[in-house]
Coordinates of C-alpha atoms in Angstrom, one line a residue:
M1 CA -31.4 -1.4 -11.6
P2 CA -29.7 0.8 -9.0
L3 CA -26.5 2.5 -10.1
S4 CA -24.4 0.5 -7.6
R5 CA -25.6 -2.7 -9.1
K6 CA -25.0 -1.5 -12.6
L7 CA -21.5 -0.5 -11.9
A8 CA -20.7 -3.9 -10.1
V9 CA -22.1 -5.9 -13.1
L10 CA -21.4 -3.8 -16.2
L11 CA -18.0 -2.2 -15.6
P12 CA -16.1 -5.5 -15.0
A13 CA -17.6 -6.8 -18.2
L14 CA -16.7 -3.7 -20.1
V15 CA -13.1 -3.9 -19.0
T16 CA -12.9 -7.6 -19.8
G17 CA -14.5 -6.9 -23.2
G18 CA -11.8 -4.6 -24.5
L19 CA -10.9 -1.6 -22.4
L20 CA -7.6 -3.1 -21.4
V21 CA -4.8 -1.6 -23.4
A22 CA -1.2 -2.6 -23.5
A23 CA 1.2 0.3 -23.2
T24 CA 4.8 1.1 -22.7
S25 CA 5.7 4.2 -20.7
A26 CA 7.7 6.8 -22.6
A27 CA 11.1 5.9 -21.1
A28 CA 10.3 2.8 -19.1
N29 CA 11.7 -0.7 -19.7
V30 CA 8.5 -2.6 -18.8
A31 CA 5.4 -3.2 -20.9
V32 CA 2.3 -2.4 -18.8
T33 CA -1.4 -3.2 -19.2
Q34 CA -4.1 -0.8 -17.9
V35 CA -6.4 -2.7 -15.5
S36 CA -8.7 0.1 -14.4
S37 CA -9.8 3.7 -15.2
D38 CA -12.0 6.2 -13.5
P39 CA -15.6 6.2 -15.0
F40 CA -17.2 8.7 -12.6
T41 CA -18.4 12.2 -13.4
D42 CA -19.3 13.7 -10.0
A43 CA -18.3 17.4 -9.8
Q44 CA -16.3 17.1 -6.5
A45 CA -13.4 15.0 -8.0
Q46 CA -10.5 15.4 -10.4
H47 CA -11.6 12.8 -12.9
R48 CA -9.8 10.1 -14.9
T49 CA -7.6 9.7 -11.8
E50 CA -6.8 6.6 -9.8
V51 CA -4.3 6.6 -6.9
E52 CA -2.9 4.7 -3.9
P53 CA -3.1 0.9 -4.7
D54 CA -2.8 -2.1 -2.5
T55 CA -2.5 -5.7 -3.7
F56 CA -2.7 -9.2 -2.4
A57 CA -2.0 -12.5 -4.2
F58 CA -3.2 -16.0 -3.2
G59 CA -2.7 -18.9 -5.5
S60 CA -3.5 -17.8 -9.0
T61 CA -5.7 -14.8 -7.9
I62 CA -4.4 -11.3 -7.5
V63 CA -6.6 -8.5 -6.2
S64 CA -5.8 -4.8 -6.1
A65 CA -7.8 -1.9 -4.6
F66 CA -7.4 1.8 -5.0
Q67 CA -9.0 5.3 -4.9
V68 CA -10.9 6.3 -8.0
G69 CA -11.6 10.0 -8.8
R70 CA -9.3 11.8 -6.3
V71 CA -10.9 14.7 -4.3
F72 CA -8.7 17.7 -3.4
G73 CA -9.9 17.9 0.2
G74 CA -9.6 14.1 0.9
G75 CA -10.7 10.7 -0.4
S76 CA -12.2 9.9 -3.7
S77 CA -15.4 9.2 -5.6
D78 CA -15.2 5.4 -4.8
I79 CA -12.8 2.5 -4.3
G80 CA -12.0 0.5 -7.4
F81 CA -10.6 -3.0 -7.6
A82 CA -8.9 -5.1 -10.3
T83 CA -8.7 -8.8 -10.2
S84 CA -6.8 -11.5 -12.1
T85 CA -7.7 -15.2 -11.5
D86 CA -5.1 -16.5 -13.9
G87 CA -1.9 -15.4 -12.4
G88 CA -1.9 -11.9 -13.9
A89 CA -2.5 -12.9 -17.5
T90 CA -5.9 -11.1 -17.7
W91 CA -7.7 -8.7 -15.5
T92 CA -11.3 -7.6 -14.8
S93 CA -12.2 -4.5 -12.8
G94 CA -15.1 -3.0 -10.8
F95 CA -16.0 -0.5 -8.1
L96 CA -17.2 -1.1 -4.6
P97 CA -21.0 -0.7 -4.1
G98 CA -22.7 1.0 -1.2
T99 CA -20.0 3.5 -0.5
T100 CA -20.6 7.0 -1.9
A101 CA -23.5 8.5 -3.8
N102 CA -21.9 7.2 -6.9
T103 CA -22.7 3.6 -5.8
G104 CA -25.7 4.0 -3.6
G105 CA -23.8 4.7 -0.3
P106 CA -24.0 7.2 2.5
C107 CA -20.4 8.7 2.4
G108 CA -19.1 11.8 0.7
Q109 CA -15.8 10.2 -0.3
M110 CA -13.8 7.0 0.2
S111 CA -10.1 6.5 0.9
D112 CA -7.3 4.1 2.1
A113 CA -8.0 0.8 0.4
A114 CA -6.2 -2.4 1.6
V115 CA -6.7 -6.0 0.4
A116 CA -6.6 -9.3 2.2
F117 CA -7.7 -12.9 1.6
D118 CA -9.1 -15.2 4.3
A119 CA -8.3 -18.8 3.2
K120 CA -10.4 -20.4 6.0
H121 CA -13.6 -18.7 4.9
N122 CA -12.6 -18.4 1.2
V123 CA -13.4 -14.7 1.1
W124 CA -11.6 -11.7 -0.3
L125 CA -11.7 -8.5 1.8
I126 CA -11.1 -4.9 1.0
S127 CA -10.8 -2.5 3.9
S128 CA -11.5 1.1 3.2
L129 CA -12.1 4.4 5.0
G130 CA -15.3 6.4 4.6
V131 CA -14.9 10.2 4.5
N132 CA -17.7 12.6 5.4
C133 CA -20.1 9.8 6.3
P134 CA -23.0 10.1 8.8
S135 CA -20.8 8.2 11.3
G136 CA -17.7 10.3 10.7
T137 CA -14.7 8.6 9.1
P138 CA -15.5 4.9 9.7
V139 CA -13.5 1.9 8.6
F140 CA -15.4 -0.5 6.3
T141 CA -14.8 -4.0 5.1
S142 CA -16.2 -5.1 1.7
R143 CA -16.4 -8.9 1.1
S144 CA -16.2 -11.0 -2.0
T145 CA -17.2 -14.7 -2.0
D146 CA -16.7 -15.3 -5.7
G147 CA -13.0 -15.0 -6.0
G148 CA -12.7 -11.2 -6.0
K149 CA -14.9 -10.8 -9.1
T150 CA -17.6 -8.8 -7.3
F151 CA -17.9 -7.3 -3.8
G152 CA -21.0 -6.7 -1.6
N153 CA -22.0 -3.7 0.4
P154 CA -19.6 -2.8 3.1
V155 CA -19.6 -4.0 6.7
T156 CA -18.9 -1.3 9.3
T157 CA -15.7 -2.4 11.1
A158 CA -15.2 0.7 13.3
T159 CA -16.7 4.2 13.7
G160 CA -15.2 7.5 14.8
S161 CA -12.6 9.9 13.5
L162 CA -10.4 7.3 12.0
D163 CA -7.5 7.0 9.4
K164 CA -5.0 4.8 7.7
N165 CA -6.6 1.4 8.0
W166 CA -5.0 -1.9 7.0
I167 CA -6.1 -5.5 7.0
V168 CA -4.5 -9.0 7.1
C169 CA -5.7 -12.5 7.7
D170 CA -4.1 -15.6 9.2
N171 CA -3.9 -18.1 6.4
T172 CA -1.7 -20.8 8.0
A173 CA -3.9 -23.9 8.5
S174 CA -1.7 -25.1 11.5
S175 CA -1.9 -21.7 13.3
P176 CA -4.1 -21.7 16.4
F177 CA -5.8 -18.6 15.1
F178 CA -6.3 -19.8 11.5
G179 CA -9.1 -17.7 9.9
N180 CA -8.7 -14.7 12.1
C181 CA -8.5 -11.3 10.3
Y182 CA -7.1 -8.2 11.8
T183 CA -7.8 -4.5 11.0
Q184 CA -5.5 -1.7 12.1
Y185 CA -6.4 2.0 12.2
D186 CA -5.6 5.2 14.1
I187 CA -8.0 7.6 15.9
T188 CA -7.3 11.1 14.6
S189 CA -9.3 12.8 17.4
S190 CA -7.0 11.1 19.9
G191 CA -3.7 12.1 18.5
D192 CA -3.5 9.2 16.1
S193 CA -3.8 6.6 18.8
I194 CA -3.7 3.1 17.2
R195 CA -6.4 0.5 17.5
M196 CA -6.8 -3.2 16.4
R197 CA -10.0 -5.2 15.8
T198 CA -10.3 -8.9 15.1
S199 CA -12.8 -10.9 13.0
G200 CA -13.2 -14.7 13.2
D201 CA -16.0 -15.0 10.6
G202 CA -14.5 -13.8 7.4
G203 CA -15.1 -10.1 8.1
L204 CA -18.8 -10.3 8.8
T205 CA -18.4 -9.1 12.4
W206 CA -15.6 -7.4 14.3
G207 CA -14.6 -7.6 17.9
P208 CA -13.8 -4.7 20.3
A209 CA -11.2 -2.1 19.6
R210 CA -8.0 -2.9 21.5
A211 CA -4.9 -0.7 21.8
P212 CA -1.2 -1.6 22.2
G213 CA 0.3 -1.1 25.6
G214 CA 2.1 2.1 26.5
A215 CA 2.5 5.0 24.0
H216 CA 1.1 4.1 20.6
T217 CA 0.5 7.2 18.5
G218 CA 1.2 6.9 14.8
L219 CA -0.2 5.9 11.5
G220 CA 0.3 3.6 8.5
G221 CA 0.5 0.3 10.4
Q222 CA 0.7 -2.8 8.2
P223 CA 0.0 -6.0 10.2
V224 CA 1.5 -9.3 9.0
V225 CA 0.9 -12.8 10.5
Q226 CA 3.6 -15.3 11.3
P227 CA 3.0 -19.0 10.7
N228 CA 2.5 -19.6 14.5
G229 CA -0.3 -17.0 14.6
T230 CA 1.7 -14.1 16.0
V231 CA 0.6 -10.8 14.5
V232 CA 3.3 -8.1 14.0
V233 CA 2.3 -4.5 13.3
P234 CA 5.1 -2.1 12.1
Y235 CA 3.9 1.5 11.9
L236 CA 5.2 5.1 11.6
S237 CA 5.2 6.8 15.1
L238 CA 4.7 10.5 15.6
N239 CA 8.3 10.8 17.0
D240 CA 9.9 9.9 13.7
Q241 CA 10.5 6.2 14.4
I242 CA 9.3 3.0 12.7
R243 CA 7.9 1.0 15.7
S244 CA 6.1 -2.3 16.0
F245 CA 3.8 -4.2 18.4
R246 CA 2.4 -7.7 18.3
S247 CA -0.2 -10.1 19.6
T248 CA 0.5 -13.7 20.5
N249 CA -3.1 -14.6 21.4
G250 CA -5.2 -14.0 18.3
G251 CA -5.8 -10.3 18.9
G252 CA -7.0 -10.8 22.5
S253 CA -4.4 -8.3 23.6
W254 CA -1.5 -6.4 22.1
S255 CA 2.0 -5.7 23.4
S256 CA 3.7 -2.4 24.1
T257 CA 5.5 -1.0 21.1
T258 CA 9.2 -1.4 20.4
A259 CA 11.5 0.6 18.2
V260 CA 12.5 -0.7 14.8
A261 CA 14.6 2.3 13.9
S262 CA 14.6 6.1 13.9
I263 CA 13.9 7.9 10.7
S264 CA 15.9 10.4 8.8
H265 CA 13.8 11.6 5.9
H266 CA 14.1 14.0 3.0
D267 CA 10.8 15.5 1.9
A268 CA 10.3 15.1 -1.8
A269 CA 10.6 18.3 -3.9
G270 CA 7.9 19.9 -6.0
G271 CA 5.1 19.8 -3.4
L272 CA 4.6 16.0 -3.8
R273 CA 2.6 14.3 -1.1
E274 CA 4.8 11.6 0.5
E275 CA 6.3 10.6 3.8
A276 CA 8.1 7.7 5.4
L277 CA 5.2 5.2 5.8
P278 CA 6.5 1.6 6.2
S279 CA 5.7 -1.2 3.8
A280 CA 5.7 -4.7 5.5
E281 CA 5.7 -8.3 4.3
I282 CA 6.5 -11.8 5.7
D283 CA 8.2 -14.9 4.4
S284 CA 7.2 -18.6 5.0
S285 CA 9.4 -18.9 8.2
G286 CA 7.8 -15.8 9.8
T287 CA 10.6 -13.3 9.1
V288 CA 9.1 -9.8 8.9
Y289 CA 10.5 -7.4 6.3
V290 CA 9.9 -3.6 6.6
V291 CA 11.0 -1.0 4.2
W292 CA 10.7 2.8 4.2
S293 CA 12.4 5.9 2.6
D294 CA 15.3 7.2 4.5
C295 CA 18.2 9.6 3.9
R296 CA 20.6 8.2 6.7
F297 CA 23.1 7.0 4.1
R298 CA 23.4 10.3 2.3
S299 CA 25.4 13.1 3.9
G300 CA 23.3 16.2 4.5
C301 CA 20.1 14.3 3.7
P302 CA 19.7 15.6 0.1
S303 CA 17.6 12.6 -1.0
N304 CA 16.3 9.2 0.2
D305 CA 17.3 5.6 -0.3
I306 CA 14.9 2.8 0.4
V307 CA 16.1 0.9 3.6
L308 CA 15.2 -2.5 4.9
S309 CA 14.9 -3.9 8.4
K310 CA 14.1 -7.6 9.4
S311 CA 12.8 -9.4 12.5
A312 CA 12.1 -13.0 13.4
N313 CA 9.9 -12.2 16.3
G314 CA 8.6 -8.6 15.9
T315 CA 10.6 -7.3 18.9
T316 CA 14.2 -7.4 17.8
W317 CA 15.1 -5.8 14.5
T318 CA 18.2 -5.6 12.3
A319 CA 19.8 -2.2 11.7
P320 CA 18.4 -0.6 8.5
A321 CA 20.3 -1.7 5.4
R322 CA 20.3 0.4 2.3
V323 CA 18.8 -1.2 -0.8
P324 CA 21.5 -0.5 -3.4
I325 CA 19.4 0.9 -6.2
D326 CA 22.1 3.4 -7.1
A327 CA 25.1 5.1 -5.5
T328 CA 24.7 7.3 -2.4
T329 CA 26.4 10.1 -4.5
S330 CA 23.6 9.9 -7.1
T331 CA 21.1 12.7 -7.5
V332 CA 18.2 10.2 -7.3
D333 CA 15.5 10.5 -4.6
H334 CA 13.6 7.3 -3.8
F335 CA 10.3 7.2 -1.9
V336 CA 6.9 5.4 -1.2
P337 CA 8.2 1.8 -1.5
G338 CA 6.0 -1.3 -1.7
I339 CA 7.6 -4.6 -0.8
G340 CA 6.5 -8.1 -1.7
V341 CA 7.9 -11.5 -0.6
D342 CA 7.4 -14.9 -2.2
P343 CA 5.3 -16.6 0.5
S344 CA 6.8 -20.0 -0.4
T345 CA 10.4 -18.9 0.4
A346 CA 12.3 -18.0 3.5
G347 CA 15.5 -16.7 5.0
A348 CA 18.6 -16.9 2.8
G349 CA 16.4 -18.0 -0.1
A350 CA 13.6 -15.4 0.4
R351 CA 12.6 -13.9 -2.9
I352 CA 11.8 -10.1 -2.6
G353 CA 10.3 -7.7 -5.1
L354 CA 10.5 -4.0 -4.3
T355 CA 8.6 -1.3 -6.2
Y356 CA 9.1 2.4 -5.5
Y357 CA 8.8 5.8 -7.0
F358 CA 11.6 8.2 -7.6
Y359 CA 12.9 11.5 -9.0
P360 CA 16.1 11.1 -11.1
T361 CA 17.1 14.6 -9.8
A362 CA 16.1 15.3 -6.2
N363 CA 16.6 19.0 -6.4
C364 CA 13.8 19.8 -8.7
T365 CA 10.7 22.1 -8.7
A366 CA 7.0 21.6 -9.3
A367 CA 7.6 22.5 -12.9
T368 CA 10.7 20.4 -13.5
C369 CA 10.3 17.3 -11.3
Q370 CA 10.0 14.0 -13.2
L371 CA 8.2 11.3 -11.4
E372 CA 9.1 7.7 -12.3
A373 CA 8.5 4.2 -10.8
G374 CA 11.2 1.5 -10.4
F375 CA 11.6 -2.1 -9.4
I376 CA 14.4 -4.1 -7.9
S377 CA 14.6 -7.7 -6.6
S378 CA 16.6 -10.0 -4.3
T379 CA 16.7 -13.8 -4.2
N380 CA 18.6 -14.1 -0.9
G381 CA 16.5 -12.3 1.7
G382 CA 17.9 -8.9 0.9
T383 CA 21.6 -9.7 1.3
S384 CA 22.2 -8.6 -2.3
W385 CA 20.1 -7.2 -5.1
G386 CA 19.8 -7.2 -8.8
T387 CA 19.8 -4.2 -11.2
A388 CA 16.9 -1.8 -10.9
T389 CA 14.5 -1.4 -13.8
Q390 CA 12.3 1.5 -14.7
V391 CA 8.6 0.5 -14.7
A392 CA 6.9 3.8 -15.5
G393 CA 7.6 7.5 -16.3
P394 CA 8.8 10.1 -16.6
M395 CA 5.6 11.9 -15.5
S396 CA 5.2 15.6 -14.8
L397 CA 3.6 16.5 -11.5
S398 CA 0.9 18.5 -13.3
W399 CA -0.3 15.1 -14.7
I400 CA -1.4 13.8 -11.3
P401 CA -4.2 15.0 -9.0
N402 CA -3.7 17.7 -6.5
T403 CA -4.7 17.5 -2.8
S404 CA -4.6 19.7 0.3
Q405 CA -1.3 18.0 1.1
G406 CA 0.3 18.2 -2.4
R407 CA 0.2 16.4 -5.7
M408 CA -0.6 12.7 -5.0
F409 CA -0.1 9.3 -6.6
G410 CA -0.6 7.6 -3.2
D411 CA 0.6 7.6 0.3
Y412 CA 1.5 4.0 -0.3
I413 CA 1.9 1.4 -3.0
S414 CA 2.1 -2.4 -3.0
T415 CA 3.9 -5.3 -4.5
S416 CA 2.7 -8.9 -4.4
V417 CA 4.8 -11.9 -5.3
R418 CA 3.2 -15.1 -6.4
A419 CA 4.5 -18.3 -4.9
G420 CA 7.4 -19.4 -7.2
G421 CA 6.4 -16.8 -9.7
N422 CA 6.7 -13.1 -10.7
A423 CA 6.0 -9.9 -8.8
F424 CA 2.9 -7.9 -9.5
P425 CA 2.9 -4.3 -8.4
I426 CA -0.2 -2.4 -9.5
V427 CA 0.9 1.1 -10.1
P428 CA -0.7 4.5 -10.9
I429 CA 0.7 5.8 -14.2
A430 CA -0.3 9.2 -15.7
S431 CA -0.1 10.6 -19.2
A432 CA -0.5 14.3 -20.2
P433 CA -4.0 15.6 -19.4
S434 CA -6.4 16.7 -22.1
G435 CA -7.4 20.1 -20.9
S436 CA -8.6 19.8 -17.4
T437 CA -9.2 16.0 -17.7
F438 CA -6.5 13.8 -16.3
A439 CA -5.3 10.5 -17.8
M440 CA -4.2 8.5 -14.8
G441 CA -5.2 4.9 -14.2
M442 CA -3.9 1.7 -12.7
F443 CA -1.5 -0.5 -14.6
A444 CA 0.0 -4.0 -14.1
P445 CA 3.3 -5.1 -15.7
A446 CA 2.4 -7.5 -18.5
G447 CA 3.1 -11.0 -17.1
G448 CA 4.6 -9.6 -13.9
L449 CA 8.2 -8.8 -13.1
P450 CA 10.8 -11.6 -12.7
L451 CA 12.8 -11.8 -9.5
T452 CA 16.3 -12.2 -10.7
G453 CA 18.4 -11.0 -7.8
G454 CA 22.0 -10.1 -8.2
A455 CA 25.2 -9.3 -6.5
R456 CA 24.7 -5.6 -5.7
R457 CA 25.4 -5.0 -2.0
A458 CA 25.3 -1.9 0.2
A459 CA 27.9 -1.5 2.9
E460 CA 27.8 2.2 3.7
T461 CA 27.8 3.5 7.2
P462 CA 24.9 5.9 7.9
A463 CA 25.7 9.5 7.9
P464 CA 24.5 11.5 11.0
Q465 CA 21.2 13.1 10.4
V466 CA 18.7 15.1 12.4
A467 CA 15.0 14.3 12.2
A468 CA 12.3 16.8 13.1
A469 CA 9.5 15.8 15.5
R470 CA 6.3 14.7 13.8
S471 CA 2.9 16.1 14.8
A472 CA -0.5 14.4 14.6
V473 CA -1.4 13.7 11.0
T474 CA -4.6 13.2 9.1
A475 CA -3.9 11.5 5.8
F476 CA -7.0 10.7 3.9

């Protein structure tokens, strides 16, 4: 049996059979369960590491995907996935076949996993980026027709010098474009020019690359689909703005971009790899929620808050509001947020879960920085928030893999909220290494995190900040 088939069959069974372990982080308030670990041994990677998760929930199924075995120069040994079909009670895991030499594929490394579900075609999709492949850095789509339990060899979605792909599907049965799936990526050889492709057959084939109108250089776009079929794509532009564009005709064409907000951002201390990439979600009425890390509310920009902007149409956005995790006078630095919205709620009743990483003390060094993960929720569309809870940490930066752009737990993370239920972020958590072997895997909060909301509001006026211009970026 080829190695790729062995991994696809045996490793999920092994995890189901007893490799899952319940654990509580040293100072955290949440019990977590490990849902995946790095099994590979190829010499290129820093092993027993898993980074950069995305998640998606539909019904009782939750699927996460992430990098496994991080490589210093870019990408990883493979893309892993973890799936729960019982609402987060139990998990199985596996690794995508046909990607790198580890699983019978052509690429040197893999990166940038994102998850979607196509309800019309009943298929789970994992979008990923190949690194050092015969065709450059292509975008792939791996498909599962058995509820996310196994995935087939990848379909090539786009070729070239590409980066920071993301995927979403139109799951509203009344939408005129029900069953369309949309993949976003940028072309690094063209100054991070953004492109979109559309599939109408469950990710088997993909249409031509189409660009937004006007200037559209940036990365980290996260498309979401409104109930009427309009696709809205917030992204990080190269001129330090969160911008967005949209399609109202099923991806046949894309509008010019519009500004969501300018960014003021504090770079995390200690050589940690992070920047102000947006995280986007949508509620049942079509309101789009976008969060990113921003220092506009802190005089002198000593650290970041997480800020939130909303839009009903993808063209007009609210002014960024601070998520009141703590006071603006605190020493805490917050970054890399992942937002989730209960898809059965909307407007003033929208239930939001927000996971993020943070330093308790922003002014730290590579030797002293303590990395932690937190969670906060709102039950009224972000008007007010509950009390934050610590999900993981503290972790020393030496416990997480190094890259050419700094120590890395992920350029993004994700939170998915089940309809009427709890939030499920899948987060990378590290323990102290054993010699040169890391101990960093993917974990889920046991039973999920309740969305309790609360009365905490933020009313500060932004302090004036100066943002530096952003150059073209490659972020494998």
